[in-house]
Amino acid sequence: MKSTTVIIALIFISNFCEMAAQSAAEEQLKETITKLDADYFEAYNTCDMEKQSEMYSEDLEFYHDKGGLMTSKLDLLESLKKNICGKVTRELVEGSIEVYPINGFGAVEIGLHKFHNNQEPDAISEPGKFIIIWKKTDSNWKITRVISLH
């Protein structure tokens, strides 16, 4: 009876330690992705096309509920430069980011954000949902898929 209690206690402790390690790893991943989100949208808001280009994967897929699918990184960057730069600012809805690991690949980021038309500063901006798939490479993270819903 005593050995059964010890075995159960060891299993419990082992499972607890594994869950604590997972939680720490998931929290670190969320911090990393949240920082990447801030870095990307700082470049977006300041029209830093070089930084945006660095953060996109070459095999990018960008799904926009109104604009459709775009699969060309170059076309996306040209569209952002023409239609967004100096005209639109993105604001993250505080506390909305969720991050989920994708084993052997990277992570999924889900959140809410608002876009403000700089030519209409009094216009009300409603939050929209976004999903970004991040791929972890040897040296950095790349945006591979984006789903933007308004």
mmCIF file with all atom_site columns, C-alpha atoms in Angstrom:
data_model
loop_
_atom_site.group_PDB
_atom_site.id
_atom_site.type_symbol
_atom_site.label_atom_id
_atom_site.label_alt_id
_atom_site.label_comp_id
_atom_site.label_asym_id
_atom_site.label_entity_id
_atom_site.label_seq_id
_atom_site.pdbx_PDB_ins_code
_atom_site.Cartn_x
_atom_site.Cartn_y
_atom_site.Cartn_z
_atom_site.occupancy
_atom_site.B_iso_or_equiv
_atom_site.pdbx_formal_charge
_atom_site.auth_seq_id
_atom_site.auth_comp_id
_atom_site.auth_asym_id
_atom_site.auth_atom_id
_atom_site.pdbx_PDB_model_num
ATOM 1   C CA . MET A 1 1   ? 0.000   0.000  0.000   1.00 0.00 ? 1   MET A CA 1
ATOM 2   C CA . LYS A 1 2   ? 2.818   2.348  0.894   1.00 0.00 ? 2   LYS A CA 1
ATOM 3   C CA . SER A 1 3   ? 4.634   1.736  -2.413  1.00 0.00 ? 3   SER A CA 1
ATOM 4   C CA . THR A 1 4   ? 1.412   2.441  -4.348  1.00 0.00 ? 4   THR A CA 1
ATOM 5   C CA . THR A 1 5   ? 1.105   5.807  -2.579  1.00 0.00 ? 5   THR A CA 1
ATOM 6   C CA . VAL A 1 6   ? 4.717   6.646  -3.410  1.00 0.00 ? 6   VAL A CA 1
ATOM 7   C CA . ILE A 1 7   ? 4.215   5.716  -7.081  1.00 0.00 ? 7   ILE A CA 1
ATOM 8   C CA . ILE A 1 8   ? 1.054   7.830  -7.320  1.00 0.00 ? 8   ILE A CA 1
ATOM 9   C CA . ALA A 1 9   ? 2.846   10.747 -5.669  1.00 0.00 ? 9   ALA A CA 1
ATOM 10  C CA . LEU A 1 10  ? 5.771   10.434 -8.106  1.00 0.00 ? 10  LEU A CA 1
ATOM 11  C CA . ILE A 1 11  ? 3.403   10.351 -11.096 1.00 0.00 ? 11  ILE A CA 1
ATOM 12  C CA . PHE A 1 12  ? 1.587   13.422 -9.773  1.00 0.00 ? 12  PHE A CA 1
ATOM 13  C CA . ILE A 1 13  ? 4.854   15.318 -9.229  1.00 0.00 ? 13  ILE A CA 1
ATOM 14  C CA . SER A 1 14  ? 6.140   14.292 -12.661 1.00 0.00 ? 14  SER A CA 1
ATOM 15  C CA . ASN A 1 15  ? 2.933   15.468 -14.373 1.00 0.00 ? 15  ASN A CA 1
ATOM 16  C CA . PHE A 1 16  ? 2.958   18.723 -12.414 1.00 0.00 ? 16  PHE A CA 1
ATOM 17  C CA . CYS A 1 17  ? 6.582   19.436 -13.407 1.00 0.00 ? 17  CYS A CA 1
ATOM 18  C CA . GLU A 1 18  ? 5.784   18.701 -17.062 1.00 0.00 ? 18  GLU A CA 1
ATOM 19  C CA . MET A 1 19  ? 2.760   21.035 -16.988 1.00 0.00 ? 19  MET A CA 1
ATOM 20  C CA . ALA A 1 20  ? 4.821   23.794 -15.334 1.00 0.00 ? 20  ALA A CA 1
ATOM 21  C CA . ALA A 1 21  ? 7.549   23.441 -17.994 1.00 0.00 ? 21  ALA A CA 1
ATOM 22  C CA . GLN A 1 22  ? 4.906   23.556 -20.749 1.00 0.00 ? 22  GLN A CA 1
ATOM 23  C CA . SER A 1 23  ? 3.327   26.664 -19.237 1.00 0.00 ? 23  SER A CA 1
ATOM 24  C CA . ALA A 1 24  ? 6.698   28.419 -19.050 1.00 0.00 ? 24  ALA A CA 1
ATOM 25  C CA . ALA A 1 25  ? 7.488   27.488 -22.673 1.00 0.00 ? 25  ALA A CA 1
ATOM 26  C CA . GLU A 1 26  ? 4.051   28.642 -23.850 1.00 0.00 ? 26  GLU A CA 1
ATOM 27  C CA . GLU A 1 27  ? 4.406   31.933 -21.958 1.00 0.00 ? 27  GLU A CA 1
ATOM 28  C CA . GLN A 1 28  ? 7.840   32.496 -23.542 1.00 0.00 ? 28  GLN A CA 1
ATOM 29  C CA . LEU A 1 29  ? 6.353   31.752 -26.979 1.00 0.00 ? 29  LEU A CA 1
ATOM 30  C CA . LYS A 1 30  ? 3.538   34.245 -26.358 1.00 0.00 ? 30  LYS A CA 1
ATOM 31  C CA . GLU A 1 31  ? 6.070   36.917 -25.352 1.00 0.00 ? 31  GLU A CA 1
ATOM 32  C CA . THR A 1 32  ? 8.105   36.220 -28.504 1.00 0.00 ? 32  THR A CA 1
ATOM 33  C CA . ILE A 1 33  ? 5.104   36.371 -30.850 1.00 0.00 ? 33  ILE A CA 1
ATOM 34  C CA . THR A 1 34  ? 3.688   39.467 -29.126 1.00 0.00 ? 34  THR A CA 1
ATOM 35  C CA . LYS A 1 35  ? 7.047   41.203 -29.625 1.00 0.00 ? 35  LYS A CA 1
ATOM 36  C CA . LEU A 1 36  ? 7.139   40.124 -33.282 1.00 0.00 ? 36  LEU A CA 1
ATOM 37  C CA . ASP A 1 37  ? 3.604   41.471 -33.748 1.00 0.00 ? 37  ASP A CA 1
ATOM 38  C CA . ALA A 1 38  ? 4.675   44.819 -32.263 1.00 0.00 ? 38  ALA A CA 1
ATOM 39  C CA . ASP A 1 39  ? 7.810   44.907 -34.439 1.00 0.00 ? 39  ASP A CA 1
ATOM 40  C CA . TYR A 1 40  ? 5.886   44.133 -37.620 1.00 0.00 ? 40  TYR A CA 1
ATOM 41  C CA . PHE A 1 41  ? 3.138   46.665 -37.019 1.00 0.00 ? 41  PHE A CA 1
ATOM 42  C CA . GLU A 1 42  ? 5.629   49.355 -36.016 1.00 0.00 ? 42  GLU A CA 1
ATOM 43  C CA . ALA A 1 43  ? 7.111   48.836 -39.503 1.00 0.00 ? 43  ALA A CA 1
ATOM 44  C CA . TYR A 1 44  ? 3.573   48.824 -40.964 1.00 0.00 ? 44  TYR A CA 1
ATOM 45  C CA . ASN A 1 45  ? 2.608   52.063 -39.211 1.00 0.00 ? 45  ASN A CA 1
ATOM 46  C CA . THR A 1 46  ? 5.852   53.843 -40.183 1.00 0.00 ? 46  THR A CA 1
ATOM 47  C CA . CYS A 1 47  ? 5.962   52.496 -43.752 1.00 0.00 ? 47  CYS A CA 1
ATOM 48  C CA . ASP A 1 48  ? 9.234   50.623 -43.219 1.00 0.00 ? 48  ASP A CA 1
ATOM 49  C CA . MET A 1 49  ? 8.887   48.450 -46.309 1.00 0.00 ? 49  MET A CA 1
ATOM 50  C CA . GLU A 1 50  ? 12.299  46.828 -45.868 1.00 0.00 ? 50  GLU A CA 1
ATOM 51  C CA . LYS A 1 51  ? 11.427  45.582 -42.369 1.00 0.00 ? 51  LYS A CA 1
ATOM 52  C CA . GLN A 1 52  ? 8.026   44.332 -43.541 1.00 0.00 ? 52  GLN A CA 1
ATOM 53  C CA . SER A 1 53  ? 9.668   42.500 -46.428 1.00 0.00 ? 53  SER A CA 1
ATOM 54  C CA . GLU A 1 54  ? 12.170  40.845 -44.064 1.00 0.00 ? 54  GLU A CA 1
ATOM 55  C CA . MET A 1 55  ? 9.361   39.539 -41.873 1.00 0.00 ? 55  MET A CA 1
ATOM 56  C CA . TYR A 1 56  ? 7.321   37.954 -44.692 1.00 0.00 ? 56  TYR A CA 1
ATOM 57  C CA . SER A 1 57  ? 8.065   34.469 -45.995 1.00 0.00 ? 57  SER A CA 1
ATOM 58  C CA . GLU A 1 58  ? 8.649   34.061 -49.717 1.00 0.00 ? 58  GLU A CA 1
ATOM 59  C CA . ASP A 1 59  ? 5.687   31.624 -49.888 1.00 0.00 ? 59  ASP A CA 1
ATOM 60  C CA . LEU A 1 60  ? 3.292   34.077 -48.232 1.00 0.00 ? 60  LEU A CA 1
ATOM 61  C CA . GLU A 1 61  ? -0.468  33.645 -48.440 1.00 0.00 ? 61  GLU A CA 1
ATOM 62  C CA . PHE A 1 62  ? -2.549  36.648 -47.366 1.00 0.00 ? 62  PHE A CA 1
ATOM 63  C CA . TYR A 1 63  ? -6.303  36.106 -47.065 1.00 0.00 ? 63  TYR A CA 1
ATOM 64  C CA . HIS A 1 64  ? -8.425  39.241 -46.726 1.00 0.00 ? 64  HIS A CA 1
ATOM 65  C CA . ASP A 1 65  ? -12.191 38.946 -46.339 1.00 0.00 ? 65  ASP A CA 1
ATOM 66  C CA . LYS A 1 66  ? -12.785 41.911 -48.643 1.00 0.00 ? 66  LYS A CA 1
ATOM 67  C CA . GLY A 1 67  ? -9.706  41.846 -50.881 1.00 0.00 ? 67  GLY A CA 1
ATOM 68  C CA . GLY A 1 68  ? -9.422  38.096 -51.441 1.00 0.00 ? 68  GLY A CA 1
ATOM 69  C CA . LEU A 1 69  ? -6.246  36.014 -51.602 1.00 0.00 ? 69  LEU A CA 1
ATOM 70  C CA . MET A 1 70  ? -2.812  37.400 -52.387 1.00 0.00 ? 70  MET A CA 1
ATOM 71  C CA . THR A 1 71  ? 0.108   34.994 -52.836 1.00 0.00 ? 71  THR A CA 1
ATOM 72  C CA . SER A 1 72  ? 2.807   37.331 -54.120 1.00 0.00 ? 72  SER A CA 1
ATOM 73  C CA . LYS A 1 73  ? 5.010   38.906 -51.458 1.00 0.00 ? 73  LYS A CA 1
ATOM 74  C CA . LEU A 1 74  ? 6.063   41.607 -53.928 1.00 0.00 ? 74  LEU A CA 1
ATOM 75  C CA . ASP A 1 75  ? 2.454   42.419 -54.893 1.00 0.00 ? 75  ASP A CA 1
ATOM 76  C CA . LEU A 1 76  ? 1.452   42.618 -51.232 1.00 0.00 ? 76  LEU A CA 1
ATOM 77  C CA . LEU A 1 77  ? 4.311   44.978 -50.407 1.00 0.00 ? 77  LEU A CA 1
ATOM 78  C CA . GLU A 1 78  ? 3.480   47.179 -53.418 1.00 0.00 ? 78  GLU A CA 1
ATOM 79  C CA . SER A 1 79  ? -0.182  47.268 -52.375 1.00 0.00 ? 79  SER A CA 1
ATOM 80  C CA . LEU A 1 80  ? 0.741   48.203 -48.801 1.00 0.00 ? 80  LEU A CA 1
ATOM 81  C CA . LYS A 1 81  ? 3.036   50.964 -50.024 1.00 0.00 ? 81  LYS A CA 1
ATOM 82  C CA . LYS A 1 82  ? 0.408   52.352 -52.417 1.00 0.00 ? 82  LYS A CA 1
ATOM 83  C CA . ASN A 1 83  ? -2.724  51.999 -50.256 1.00 0.00 ? 83  ASN A CA 1
ATOM 84  C CA . ILE A 1 84  ? -1.594  51.954 -46.612 1.00 0.00 ? 84  ILE A CA 1
ATOM 85  C CA . CYS A 1 85  ? 1.585   54.016 -46.143 1.00 0.00 ? 85  CYS A CA 1
ATOM 86  C CA . GLY A 1 86  ? 0.743   57.289 -44.465 1.00 0.00 ? 86  GLY A CA 1
ATOM 87  C CA . LYS A 1 87  ? -2.970  56.606 -44.798 1.00 0.00 ? 87  LYS A CA 1
ATOM 88  C CA . VAL A 1 88  ? -3.751  53.874 -42.267 1.00 0.00 ? 88  VAL A CA 1
ATOM 89  C CA . THR A 1 89  ? -2.528  53.089 -38.763 1.00 0.00 ? 89  THR A CA 1
ATOM 90  C CA . ARG A 1 90  ? -3.027  49.776 -36.992 1.00 0.00 ? 90  ARG A CA 1
ATOM 91  C CA . GLU A 1 91  ? -3.820  49.561 -33.275 1.00 0.00 ? 91  GLU A CA 1
ATOM 92  C CA . LEU A 1 92  ? -3.761  46.257 -31.403 1.00 0.00 ? 92  LEU A CA 1
ATOM 93  C CA . VAL A 1 93  ? -6.697  45.672 -29.056 1.00 0.00 ? 93  VAL A CA 1
ATOM 94  C CA . GLU A 1 94  ? -4.876  45.375 -25.735 1.00 0.00 ? 94  GLU A CA 1
ATOM 95  C CA . GLY A 1 95  ? -4.884  41.896 -24.225 1.00 0.00 ? 95  GLY A CA 1
ATOM 96  C CA . SER A 1 96  ? -6.442  40.231 -27.279 1.00 0.00 ? 96  SER A CA 1
ATOM 97  C CA . ILE A 1 97  ? -3.458  38.204 -28.506 1.00 0.00 ? 97  ILE A CA 1
ATOM 98  C CA . GLU A 1 98  ? -3.674  34.426 -28.196 1.00 0.00 ? 98  GLU A CA 1
ATOM 99  C CA . VAL A 1 99  ? -0.705  32.266 -29.217 1.00 0.00 ? 99  VAL A CA 1
ATOM 100 C CA . TYR A 1 100 ? -0.672  28.532 -29.893 1.00 0.00 ? 100 TYR A CA 1
ATOM 101 C CA . PRO A 1 101 ? 2.421   26.472 -30.717 1.00 0.00 ? 101 PRO A CA 1
ATOM 102 C CA . ILE A 1 102 ? 2.587   24.385 -33.877 1.00 0.00 ? 102 ILE A CA 1
ATOM 103 C CA . ASN A 1 103 ? 4.987   21.562 -33.091 1.00 0.00 ? 103 ASN A CA 1
ATOM 104 C CA . GLY A 1 104 ? 7.936   21.430 -35.480 1.00 0.00 ? 104 GLY A CA 1
ATOM 105 C CA . PHE A 1 105 ? 6.821   24.561 -37.357 1.00 0.00 ? 105 PHE A CA 1
ATOM 106 C CA . GLY A 1 106 ? 6.147   27.690 -35.320 1.00 0.00 ? 106 GLY A CA 1
ATOM 107 C CA . ALA A 1 107 ? 3.037   29.309 -33.914 1.00 0.00 ? 107 ALA A CA 1
ATOM 108 C CA . VAL A 1 108 ? -0.442  30.664 -34.602 1.00 0.00 ? 108 VAL A CA 1
ATOM 109 C CA . GLU A 1 109 ? -1.316  34.153 -33.400 1.00 0.00 ? 109 GLU A CA 1
ATOM 110 C CA . ILE A 1 110 ? -4.958  35.204 -33.092 1.00 0.00 ? 110 ILE A CA 1
ATOM 111 C CA . GLY A 1 111 ? -6.080  38.635 -31.992 1.00 0.00 ? 111 GLY A CA 1
ATOM 112 C CA . LEU A 1 112 ? -8.112  41.763 -32.537 1.00 0.00 ? 112 LEU A CA 1
ATOM 113 C CA . HIS A 1 113 ? -6.967  45.035 -34.015 1.00 0.00 ? 113 HIS A CA 1
ATOM 114 C CA . LYS A 1 114 ? -8.331  48.306 -35.344 1.00 0.00 ? 114 LYS A CA 1
ATOM 115 C CA . PHE A 1 115 ? -7.272  50.287 -38.381 1.00 0.00 ? 115 PHE A CA 1
ATOM 116 C CA . HIS A 1 116 ? -7.528  54.061 -38.321 1.00 0.00 ? 116 HIS A CA 1
ATOM 117 C CA . ASN A 1 117 ? -7.884  56.106 -41.501 1.00 0.00 ? 117 ASN A CA 1
ATOM 118 C CA . ASN A 1 118 ? -5.427  58.973 -41.009 1.00 0.00 ? 118 ASN A CA 1
ATOM 119 C CA . GLN A 1 119 ? -7.428  61.166 -43.428 1.00 0.00 ? 119 GLN A CA 1
ATOM 120 C CA . GLU A 1 120 ? -10.533 60.741 -41.242 1.00 0.00 ? 120 GLU A CA 1
ATOM 121 C CA . PRO A 1 121 ? -9.232  61.004 -37.661 1.00 0.00 ? 121 PRO A CA 1
ATOM 122 C CA . ASP A 1 122 ? -12.734 61.162 -36.146 1.00 0.00 ? 122 ASP A CA 1
ATOM 123 C CA . ALA A 1 123 ? -13.985 58.033 -37.924 1.00 0.00 ? 123 ALA A CA 1
ATOM 124 C CA . ILE A 1 124 ? -14.869 55.151 -35.619 1.00 0.00 ? 124 ILE A CA 1
ATOM 125 C CA . SER A 1 125 ? -12.821 52.001 -36.110 1.00 0.00 ? 125 SER A CA 1
ATOM 126 C CA . GLU A 1 126 ? -14.373 48.671 -35.166 1.00 0.00 ? 126 GLU A CA 1
ATOM 127 C CA . PRO A 1 127 ? -12.109 45.789 -34.100 1.00 0.00 ? 127 PRO A CA 1
ATOM 128 C CA . GLY A 1 128 ? -11.394 43.079 -36.637 1.00 0.00 ? 128 GLY A CA 1
ATOM 129 C CA . LYS A 1 129 ? -10.010 39.600 -36.068 1.00 0.00 ? 129 LYS A CA 1
ATOM 130 C CA . PHE A 1 130 ? -6.669  38.472 -37.461 1.00 0.00 ? 130 PHE A CA 1
ATOM 131 C CA . ILE A 1 131 ? -4.776  35.201 -37.601 1.00 0.00 ? 131 ILE A CA 1
ATOM 132 C CA . ILE A 1 132 ? -1.061  35.030 -38.387 1.00 0.00 ? 132 ILE A CA 1
ATOM 133 C CA . ILE A 1 133 ? 0.885   31.814 -38.900 1.00 0.00 ? 133 ILE A CA 1
ATOM 134 C CA . TRP A 1 134 ? 4.531   32.287 -37.891 1.00 0.00 ? 134 TRP A CA 1
ATOM 135 C CA . LYS A 1 135 ? 7.255   29.910 -39.064 1.00 0.00 ? 135 LYS A CA 1
ATOM 136 C CA . LYS A 1 136 ? 10.363  29.474 -36.921 1.00 0.00 ? 136 LYS A CA 1
ATOM 137 C CA . THR A 1 137 ? 13.511  29.200 -39.013 1.00 0.00 ? 137 THR A CA 1
ATOM 138 C CA . ASP A 1 138 ? 17.051  28.598 -37.757 1.00 0.00 ? 138 ASP A CA 1
ATOM 139 C CA . SER A 1 139 ? 17.664  32.268 -37.088 1.00 0.00 ? 139 SER A CA 1
ATOM 140 C CA . ASN A 1 140 ? 14.295  34.042 -36.989 1.00 0.00 ? 140 ASN A CA 1
ATOM 141 C CA . TRP A 1 141 ? 10.526  33.974 -37.444 1.00 0.00 ? 141 TRP A CA 1
ATOM 142 C CA . LYS A 1 142 ? 8.647   34.621 -40.692 1.00 0.00 ? 142 LYS A CA 1
ATOM 143 C CA . ILE A 1 143 ? 5.006   35.411 -41.413 1.00 0.00 ? 143 ILE A CA 1
ATOM 144 C CA . THR A 1 144 ? 3.760   32.672 -43.750 1.00 0.00 ? 144 THR A CA 1
ATOM 145 C CA . ARG A 1 145 ? -0.034  33.025 -43.664 1.00 0.00 ? 145 ARG A CA 1
ATOM 146 C CA . VAL A 1 146 ? -2.327  35.894 -42.697 1.00 0.00 ? 146 VAL A CA 1
ATOM 147 C CA . ILE A 1 147 ? -6.101  35.912 -42.382 1.00 0.00 ? 147 ILE A CA 1
ATOM 148 C CA . SER A 1 148 ? -7.548  39.379 -41.947 1.00 0.00 ? 148 SER A CA 1
ATOM 149 C CA . LEU A 1 149 ? -11.258 39.685 -41.115 1.00 0.00 ? 149 LEU A CA 1
ATOM 150 C CA . HIS A 1 150 ? -13.114 42.966 -40.719 1.00 0.00 ? 150 HIS A CA 1
#
